[in-house]
mmCIF file of C-alpha atoms and ligand atoms in Angstrom:
data_model
loop_
_atom_site.group_PDB
_atom_site.id
_atom_site.type_symbol
_atom_site.label_atom_id
_atom_site.label_comp_id
_atom_site.label_asym_id
_atom_site.label_seq_id
_atom_site.Cartn_x
_atom_site.Cartn_y
_atom_site.Cartn_z
ATOM 1 C CA MET Z 72 109.140 117.026 114.476
ATOM 2 C CA ARG Z 73 110.754 114.777 111.901
ATOM 3 C CA LEU Z 74 111.305 111.142 112.533
ATOM 4 C CA ILE Z 75 111.938 107.828 110.878
ATOM 5 C CA LEU Z 76 110.370 104.509 111.786
ATOM 6 C CA LEU Z 77 112.541 101.547 110.895
ATOM 7 C CA GLY Z 78 111.639 97.881 111.047
ATOM 8 C CA PRO Z 79 110.903 94.814 108.920
ATOM 9 C CA PRO Z 80 107.581 94.262 107.115
ATOM 10 C CA GLY Z 81 104.863 93.717 109.701
ATOM 11 C CA ALA Z 82 106.841 95.357 112.532
ATOM 12 C CA GLY Z 83 104.026 97.823 113.187
ATOM 13 C CA LYS Z 84 105.495 100.940 111.582
ATOM 14 C CA GLY Z 85 102.164 101.958 110.031
ATOM 15 C CA THR Z 86 100.245 101.503 113.303
ATOM 16 C CA GLN Z 87 102.742 103.545 115.298
ATOM 17 C CA ALA Z 88 102.971 106.178 112.564
ATOM 18 C CA GLN Z 89 99.191 106.684 112.818
ATOM 19 C CA ARG Z 90 99.488 107.329 116.544
ATOM 20 C CA LEU Z 91 102.395 109.706 116.118
ATOM 21 C CA ILE Z 92 100.601 111.803 113.503
ATOM 22 C CA ALA Z 93 97.483 112.030 115.704
ATOM 23 C CA LYS Z 94 99.522 113.094 118.713
ATOM 24 C CA HIS Z 95 101.957 115.506 117.114
ATOM 25 C CA GLY Z 96 99.920 116.927 114.214
ATOM 26 C CA ILE Z 97 102.447 115.806 111.624
ATOM 27 C CA VAL Z 98 102.013 113.806 108.400
ATOM 28 C CA GLN Z 99 102.862 110.188 107.672
ATOM 29 C CA LEU Z 100 105.003 109.699 104.607
ATOM 30 C CA SER Z 101 104.850 106.050 103.623
ATOM 31 C CA THR Z 102 106.707 105.278 100.422
ATOM 32 C CA GLY Z 103 104.847 101.943 100.252
ATOM 33 C CA ASP Z 104 101.467 103.747 100.296
ATOM 34 C CA MET Z 105 102.681 106.325 97.772
ATOM 35 C CA LEU Z 106 103.951 103.634 95.435
ATOM 36 C CA ARG Z 107 100.723 101.621 95.766
ATOM 37 C CA ALA Z 108 98.763 104.787 94.950
ATOM 38 C CA ALA Z 109 100.977 105.328 91.892
ATOM 39 C CA VAL Z 110 100.384 101.725 90.797
ATOM 40 C CA ALA Z 111 96.618 102.114 91.272
ATOM 41 C CA ALA Z 112 96.611 105.375 89.321
ATOM 42 C CA GLY Z 113 98.735 103.860 86.555
ATOM 43 C CA THR Z 114 101.287 106.719 86.620
ATOM 44 C CA PRO Z 115 104.682 106.207 84.913
ATOM 45 C CA VAL Z 116 106.251 105.620 88.368
ATOM 46 C CA GLY Z 117 103.532 103.118 89.231
ATOM 47 C CA LEU Z 118 103.944 101.250 85.964
ATOM 48 C CA ARG Z 119 107.679 101.080 86.561
ATOM 49 C CA ALA Z 120 107.403 99.952 90.181
ATOM 50 C CA LYS Z 121 104.597 97.406 89.999
ATOM 51 C CA SER Z 122 106.461 94.251 89.005
ATOM 52 C CA THR Z 123 109.325 94.981 91.435
ATOM 53 C CA MET Z 124 106.880 95.438 94.305
ATOM 54 C CA ASP Z 125 104.983 92.284 93.357
ATOM 55 C CA ARG Z 126 108.236 90.343 93.720
ATOM 56 C CA GLY Z 127 108.913 91.918 97.134
ATOM 57 C CA GLU Z 128 112.054 93.636 95.864
ATOM 58 C CA LEU Z 129 112.990 97.262 96.317
ATOM 59 C CA VAL Z 130 112.225 99.818 93.636
ATOM 60 C CA PRO Z 131 115.285 101.818 92.537
ATOM 61 C CA ASP Z 132 116.625 104.412 94.985
ATOM 62 C CA GLU Z 133 116.262 107.299 92.557
ATOM 63 C CA VAL Z 134 112.532 106.615 92.172
ATOM 64 C CA VAL Z 135 111.741 106.758 95.896
ATOM 65 C CA VAL Z 136 114.183 109.590 96.587
ATOM 66 C CA ALA Z 137 112.427 111.693 93.905
ATOM 67 C CA ILE Z 138 109.047 110.899 95.474
ATOM 68 C CA ILE Z 139 110.241 111.892 98.956
ATOM 69 C CA ALA Z 140 112.034 115.027 97.727
ATOM 70 C CA GLU Z 141 108.793 116.233 96.193
ATOM 71 C CA ARG Z 142 106.651 115.220 99.153
ATOM 72 C CA ILE Z 143 108.623 116.787 102.011
ATOM 73 C CA GLY Z 144 108.443 120.137 100.224
ATOM 74 C CA GLN Z 145 104.629 120.220 100.342
ATOM 75 C CA PRO Z 146 102.900 122.591 102.797
ATOM 76 C CA ASP Z 147 101.356 119.867 104.970
ATOM 77 C CA ALA Z 148 104.829 118.480 105.708
ATOM 78 C CA LYS Z 149 106.046 121.817 107.111
ATOM 79 C CA ARG Z 150 105.044 120.960 110.701
ATOM 80 C CA GLY Z 151 106.916 117.702 110.461
ATOM 81 C CA PHE Z 152 106.582 114.133 109.296
ATOM 82 C CA VAL Z 153 107.107 110.534 110.181
ATOM 83 C CA LEU Z 154 108.815 108.526 107.468
ATOM 84 C CA ASP Z 155 107.538 104.956 107.228
ATOM 85 C CA GLY Z 156 109.324 102.662 104.785
ATOM 86 C CA PHE Z 157 111.964 105.234 103.877
ATOM 87 C CA PRO Z 158 114.968 105.227 103.886
ATOM 88 C CA ARG Z 159 115.262 101.553 103.061
ATOM 89 C CA THR Z 160 118.866 101.530 101.836
ATOM 90 C CA VAL Z 161 122.002 103.352 102.990
ATOM 91 C CA PRO Z 162 122.125 105.411 99.752
ATOM 92 C CA GLN Z 163 118.519 106.489 100.460
ATOM 93 C CA ALA Z 164 119.571 107.541 103.988
ATOM 94 C CA GLN Z 165 122.444 109.567 102.505
ATOM 95 C CA ALA Z 166 120.082 111.147 99.970
ATOM 96 C CA LEU Z 167 117.692 112.059 102.802
ATOM 97 C CA ASP Z 168 120.551 113.726 104.691
ATOM 98 C CA ARG Z 169 121.243 115.838 101.615
ATOM 99 C CA LEU Z 170 117.567 116.679 101.044
ATOM 100 C CA LEU Z 171 117.157 117.837 104.630
ATOM 101 C CA ALA Z 172 120.430 119.776 104.693
ATOM 102 C CA GLU Z 173 119.431 121.638 101.507
ATOM 103 C CA ARG Z 174 116.258 122.760 103.263
ATOM 104 C CA GLY Z 175 117.989 123.540 106.576
ATOM 105 C CA LEU Z 176 116.006 120.779 108.305
ATOM 106 C CA LYS Z 177 117.081 118.196 110.858
ATOM 107 C CA LEU Z 178 115.843 114.777 111.877
ATOM 108 C CA ASP Z 179 114.680 114.511 115.477
ATOM 109 C CA ALA Z 180 114.833 110.766 115.886
ATOM 110 C CA VAL Z 181 115.153 107.386 114.225
ATOM 111 C CA VAL Z 182 113.107 104.726 115.974
ATOM 112 C CA GLU Z 183 113.712 101.085 115.217
ATOM 113 C CA LEU Z 184 110.992 98.541 116.013
ATOM 114 C CA LYS Z 185 112.738 95.315 116.947
ATOM 115 C CA VAL Z 186 110.688 92.208 116.220
ATOM 116 C CA ASP Z 187 111.095 88.493 116.225
ATOM 117 C CA GLU Z 188 111.257 87.455 112.561
ATOM 118 C CA GLY Z 189 109.363 84.248 113.301
ATOM 119 C CA SER Z 190 106.231 86.210 114.165
ATOM 120 C CA LEU Z 191 106.152 88.367 111.042
ATOM 121 C CA LEU Z 192 104.351 85.862 108.826
ATOM 122 C CA GLN Z 193 101.577 85.521 111.446
ATOM 123 C CA ARG Z 194 101.266 89.301 111.637
ATOM 124 C CA ILE Z 195 100.978 89.608 107.851
ATOM 125 C CA GLU Z 196 98.371 86.818 107.777
ATOM 126 C CA LYS Z 197 96.414 88.652 110.472
ATOM 127 C CA ARG Z 198 96.570 91.871 108.444
ATOM 128 C CA VAL Z 199 95.230 90.075 105.365
ATOM 129 C CA ALA Z 200 92.382 88.548 107.419
ATOM 130 C CA GLU Z 201 91.482 91.948 108.919
ATOM 131 C CA MET Z 202 91.519 93.706 105.543
ATOM 132 C CA THR Z 203 89.372 90.990 103.971
ATOM 133 C CA ALA Z 204 86.932 91.161 106.900
ATOM 134 C CA ASN Z 205 86.684 94.948 106.370
ATOM 135 C CA GLY Z 206 85.890 94.412 102.710
ATOM 136 C CA GLU Z 207 89.262 95.862 101.637
ATOM 137 C CA LYS Z 208 91.468 94.300 99.023
ATOM 138 C CA ALA Z 209 94.569 92.709 100.567
ATOM 139 C CA ARG Z 210 97.980 93.875 99.358
ATOM 140 C CA ALA Z 211 99.343 91.938 96.408
ATOM 141 C CA ASP Z 212 102.637 91.386 98.260
ATOM 142 C CA ASP Z 213 101.080 90.172 101.529
ATOM 143 C CA ASN Z 214 101.541 86.452 100.964
ATOM 144 C CA PRO Z 215 104.094 83.951 102.315
ATOM 145 C CA GLU Z 216 106.067 83.658 99.065
ATOM 146 C CA VAL Z 217 106.548 87.401 98.545
ATOM 147 C CA LEU Z 218 107.119 87.959 102.267
ATOM 148 C CA LYS Z 219 110.249 85.805 102.001
ATOM 149 C CA GLY Z 220 111.592 88.184 99.343
ATOM 150 C CA ARG Z 221 110.621 91.260 101.389
ATOM 151 C CA LEU Z 222 112.419 89.867 104.425
ATOM 152 C CA ALA Z 223 115.483 89.037 102.363
ATOM 153 C CA ALA Z 224 115.507 92.598 100.984
ATOM 154 C CA TYR Z 225 115.125 93.907 104.528
ATOM 155 C CA ARG Z 226 118.045 91.890 105.864
ATOM 156 C CA ALA Z 227 120.377 92.717 103.000
ATOM 157 C CA GLN Z 228 119.483 96.329 102.237
ATOM 158 C CA THR Z 229 117.497 97.873 105.095
ATOM 159 C CA ALA Z 230 119.086 96.412 108.243
ATOM 160 C CA PRO Z 231 122.323 98.380 107.521
ATOM 161 C CA VAL Z 232 120.292 101.606 107.687
ATOM 162 C CA ALA Z 233 119.923 101.059 111.456
ATOM 163 C CA GLY Z 234 123.729 100.896 111.682
ATOM 164 C CA TYR Z 235 123.981 104.091 109.642
ATOM 165 C CA TYR Z 236 121.936 105.990 112.245
ATOM 166 C CA ALA Z 237 123.457 104.158 115.224
ATOM 167 C CA GLY Z 238 126.842 105.412 114.007
ATOM 168 C CA ARG Z 239 125.426 108.945 114.254
ATOM 169 C CA ASP Z 240 124.061 108.253 117.749
ATOM 170 C CA MET Z 241 120.503 108.810 116.522
ATOM 171 C CA LEU Z 242 119.041 105.324 116.768
ATOM 172 C CA LYS Z 243 116.428 104.503 119.412
ATOM 173 C CA SER Z 244 115.411 100.860 119.684
ATOM 174 C CA VAL Z 245 112.003 99.804 120.877
ATOM 175 C CA ASP Z 246 110.657 96.313 121.553
ATOM 176 C CA GLY Z 247 108.131 95.854 118.748
ATOM 177 C CA MET Z 248 106.921 92.552 120.232
ATOM 178 C CA ALA Z 249 105.245 94.334 123.147
ATOM 179 C CA PRO Z 250 101.514 95.200 123.005
ATOM 180 C CA ILE Z 251 100.703 98.174 120.716
ATOM 181 C CA ASP Z 252 100.137 100.648 123.585
ATOM 182 C CA GLU Z 253 103.419 99.689 125.206
ATOM 183 C CA VAL Z 254 105.276 100.195 121.948
ATOM 184 C CA THR Z 255 103.673 103.644 121.666
ATOM 185 C CA ALA Z 256 104.682 104.434 125.257
ATOM 186 C CA ALA Z 257 108.246 103.272 124.601
ATOM 187 C CA ILE Z 258 108.459 105.519 121.517
ATOM 188 C CA ASP Z 259 107.049 108.441 123.532
ATOM 189 C CA GLY Z 260 109.628 107.683 126.210
ATOM 190 C CA HIS Z 261 112.359 108.407 123.699
ATOM 191 C CA LEU Z 262 110.839 111.693 122.586
ATOM 192 C CA GLY Z 263 110.653 114.878 124.614
ATOM 193 C CA PRO Z 264 107.410 116.913 124.899
ATOM 194 C CA THR Z 265 108.145 118.704 121.628
ATOM 195 C CA GLY Z 266 108.900 115.454 119.869
ATOM 196 C CA ALA Z 267 112.649 115.998 119.865
ATOM 197 C CA ALA Z 268 114.596 112.887 120.779
ATOM 198 C CA LYS Z 269 116.023 112.624 124.270
ATOM 199 C CA PRO Z 270 119.771 112.034 124.361
ATOM 200 C CA ASN Z 271 120.713 108.394 124.168
ATOM 201 C CA GLY Z 272 121.705 106.741 127.404
ATOM 202 C CA PRO Z 273 119.545 107.275 130.507
ATOM 203 C CA ALA Z 274 116.106 106.973 128.813
ATOM 204 C CA ARG Z 275 115.671 103.447 127.580
ATOM 205 C CA ALA Z 276 112.689 101.458 126.415
ATOM 206 C CA LYS Z 277 111.519 98.631 128.595
ATOM 207 C CA GLY Z 278 113.328 95.316 128.269
ATOM 208 C CA PRO Z 279 112.369 93.016 125.427
ATOM 209 C CA ALA Z 280 109.405 90.676 125.721
ATOM 210 C CA LYS Z 281 110.073 86.966 125.855
ATOM 211 C CA GLY Z 282 111.492 85.752 122.570
ATOM 212 C CA ALA Z 283 111.951 89.245 121.173
ATOM 213 C CA ALA Z 284 115.046 90.130 119.238
ATOM 214 C CA LYS Z 285 117.414 91.851 121.628
ATOM 215 C CA PRO Z 286 117.685 95.597 121.087
ATOM 216 C CA ALA Z 287 121.239 96.720 120.561
ATOM 217 C CA ARG Z 288 122.310 97.863 124.012
ATOM 218 C CA LYS Z 289 125.717 99.253 123.567
ATOM 219 C CA ALA Z 290 127.351 100.730 126.621
ATOM 220 C CA LYS Z 291 127.765 104.378 125.790
ATOM 221 C CA PRO Z 292 130.381 106.640 127.317
ATOM 222 C CA ALA Z 293 128.988 109.254 129.677
ATOM 223 C CA LYS Z 294 128.040 112.400 127.766
ATOM 224 C CA LYS Z 295 129.693 115.708 128.390
ATOM 225 C CA GLY Z 296 127.673 117.599 130.949
ATOM 226 C CA SER Z 297 125.508 114.588 131.784
ATOM 227 C CA ARG Z 298 125.090 113.638 135.434
ATOM 228 C CA LYS Z 299 127.034 110.470 134.838
ATOM 229 C CA GLY Z 300 130.691 110.943 135.592
ATOM 230 C CA THR Z 301 130.545 114.550 136.769
ATOM 231 C CA ALA Z 302 128.325 114.640 139.868
ATOM 232 C CA ARG Z 303 130.481 112.143 141.757
ATOM 233 C CA ARG Z 304 133.714 113.905 141.061
ATOM 234 C CA LYS Z 305 132.434 117.168 142.546
ATOM 235 C CA ARG Z 306 131.437 115.739 145.954
ATOM 236 C CA PRO Z 307 134.068 113.815 147.983
ATOM 237 C CA ALA Z 308 133.126 110.213 148.728
ATOM 238 C CA PRO Z 309 131.424 109.986 152.170
ATOM 239 C CA LYS Z 310 134.169 107.744 153.610
ATOM 240 C CA ALA Z 311 136.931 110.111 152.558
ATOM 241 C CA ALA Z 312 134.985 113.072 154.011
ATOM 242 C CA LYS Z 313 134.634 111.284 157.396
ATOM 243 C CA ARG Z 314 138.317 110.404 157.458
ATOM 244 C CA ALA Z 315 139.275 114.036 156.708
ATOM 245 C CA LYS Z 316 137.044 115.210 159.580
ATOM 246 C CA ARG Z 317 138.613 112.678 161.984
ATOM 247 C CA VAL Z 318 142.135 113.763 161.022
ATOM 248 C CA LYS Z 319 141.140 117.400 161.464
ATOM 249 C CA ASN Z 320 139.644 116.679 164.914
ATOM 250 C CA ARG Z 321 142.672 114.642 165.967
ATOM 251 C CA SER Z 322 145.102 117.362 164.933
ATOM 252 C CA GLY Z 323 142.934 119.872 166.836
ATOM 253 C CA GLN Z 324 143.083 117.671 169.963
ATOM 254 C CA ARG Z 325 146.858 117.326 169.574
ATOM 255 C CA LYS Z 326 147.264 121.101 169.324
ATOM 256 C CA ASN Z 327 145.143 121.591 172.489
ATOM 257 C CA ARG Z 328 147.157 118.947 174.378
ATOM 258 C CA THR Z 329 150.478 120.608 173.385
ATOM 259 C CA ARG Z 330 149.112 124.005 174.381
ATOM 260 C CA ARG Z 331 148.063 122.609 177.818
ATOM 261 C CA ARG Z 332 151.461 120.913 178.300
ATOM 262 C CA LEU Z 333 153.300 124.139 177.439
ATOM 263 C CA THR Z 334 151.216 126.246 179.843
ATOM 264 C CA ARG Z 335 151.806 123.643 182.615
ATOM 265 C CA THR Z 336 155.622 123.709 182.137
ATOM 266 C CA ARG Z 337 155.750 127.489 182.051
HETATM 267 P P1 ADP B 654 106.371 96.667 104.174
HETATM 268 O O1 ADP B 654 105.038 96.378 104.767
HETATM 269 O O2 ADP B 654 107.033 95.460 103.611
HETATM 270 O O3 ADP B 654 107.237 97.484 105.064
HETATM 271 P P2 ADP B 654 105.782 98.903 102.353
HETATM 272 O O4 ADP B 654 104.330 99.121 102.292
HETATM 273 O O5 ADP B 654 106.591 99.901 103.089
HETATM 274 O O6 ADP B 654 106.066 97.426 102.837
HETATM 275 O O7 ADP B 654 106.383 98.804 100.851
HETATM 276 C C1 ADP B 654 105.872 97.877 99.922
HETATM 277 C C2 ADP B 654 106.842 97.740 98.736
HETATM 278 O O8 ADP B 654 107.062 99.032 98.159
HETATM 279 C C3 ADP B 654 108.228 97.259 99.121
HETATM 280 O O9 ADP B 654 108.300 95.841 99.186
HETATM 281 C C4 ADP B 654 109.047 97.838 97.966
HETATM 282 O O10 ADP B 654 108.893 97.093 96.776
HETATM 283 C C5 ADP B 654 108.411 99.176 97.751
HETATM 284 N N1 ADP B 654 109.045 100.245 98.550
HETATM 285 C C6 ADP B 654 108.473 100.963 99.561
HETATM 286 N N2 ADP B 654 109.325 101.838 100.074
HETATM 287 C C7 ADP B 654 110.495 101.685 99.396
HETATM 288 C C8 ADP B 654 111.769 102.291 99.476
HETATM 289 N N3 ADP B 654 112.045 103.250 100.364
HETATM 290 N N4 ADP B 654 112.731 101.879 98.612
HETATM 291 C C9 ADP B 654 112.489 100.927 97.708
HETATM 292 N N5 ADP B 654 111.312 100.298 97.587
HETATM 293 C C10 ADP B 654 110.313 100.669 98.421
#
């Protein structure tokens, strides 16, 4: 199973990714975590990325694409993975398509967590409070000033990635404002038992919570072979069937009457 979680900072991608890896026995590939590890280890990539990350901007595509290319080839990623924080630009999405095609692999689903932007700052503040309470060091970019930059980067560079996958009929939208368990259930609702995505259309996540950003609900044409559009055509409408029966009966009665009249005149 290979899937992508999309959504702005604080949308809950990491939380949902943890649940998906526990359930499906796959690995979480978070470019944010990998980059933070590189920064902490002082690797050349980390040294290059640090100041960009501290400003809340995106590190160059070629840096993250190289990281992902190396990572998806590792043995623990063979069973599948959930990408969290990648792809974050359309060129990254195109690079991922190429990387997967070269390896004969396919994506199963792209799940977008839709959230109300107004609540993101509160979520980030909560995360900082929780990390501090646990004795962990809060992320350098988890503060109101940098969050503004991260949101701006999201709107300008990452939001179009959802359109990229919607255009390929792969995007599943979930209401990220719902309680954590409901979000998990909505994601599960889009995935079949093996983790493969269900076809778009009949299976939909629950409606958005109050104040949530509206998921894109485009009316989709009925799919070939789907029940929509075919089942009805096969069976005649009940009214038409009744009328046909009446006509048949009437013509039968007429025939009988004619036969009786003919025998009487003979
Ligand atoms: P967020 O919580 O904002 O989703 P992440 O932990 O995914 O943040 O990433 C933190 C920072 O790492 C980003 O603000 C960005 O600087 C960098 N980063 C992570 N993933 C990517 C990516 N795919 N492309 C470019 N930069 C990235």
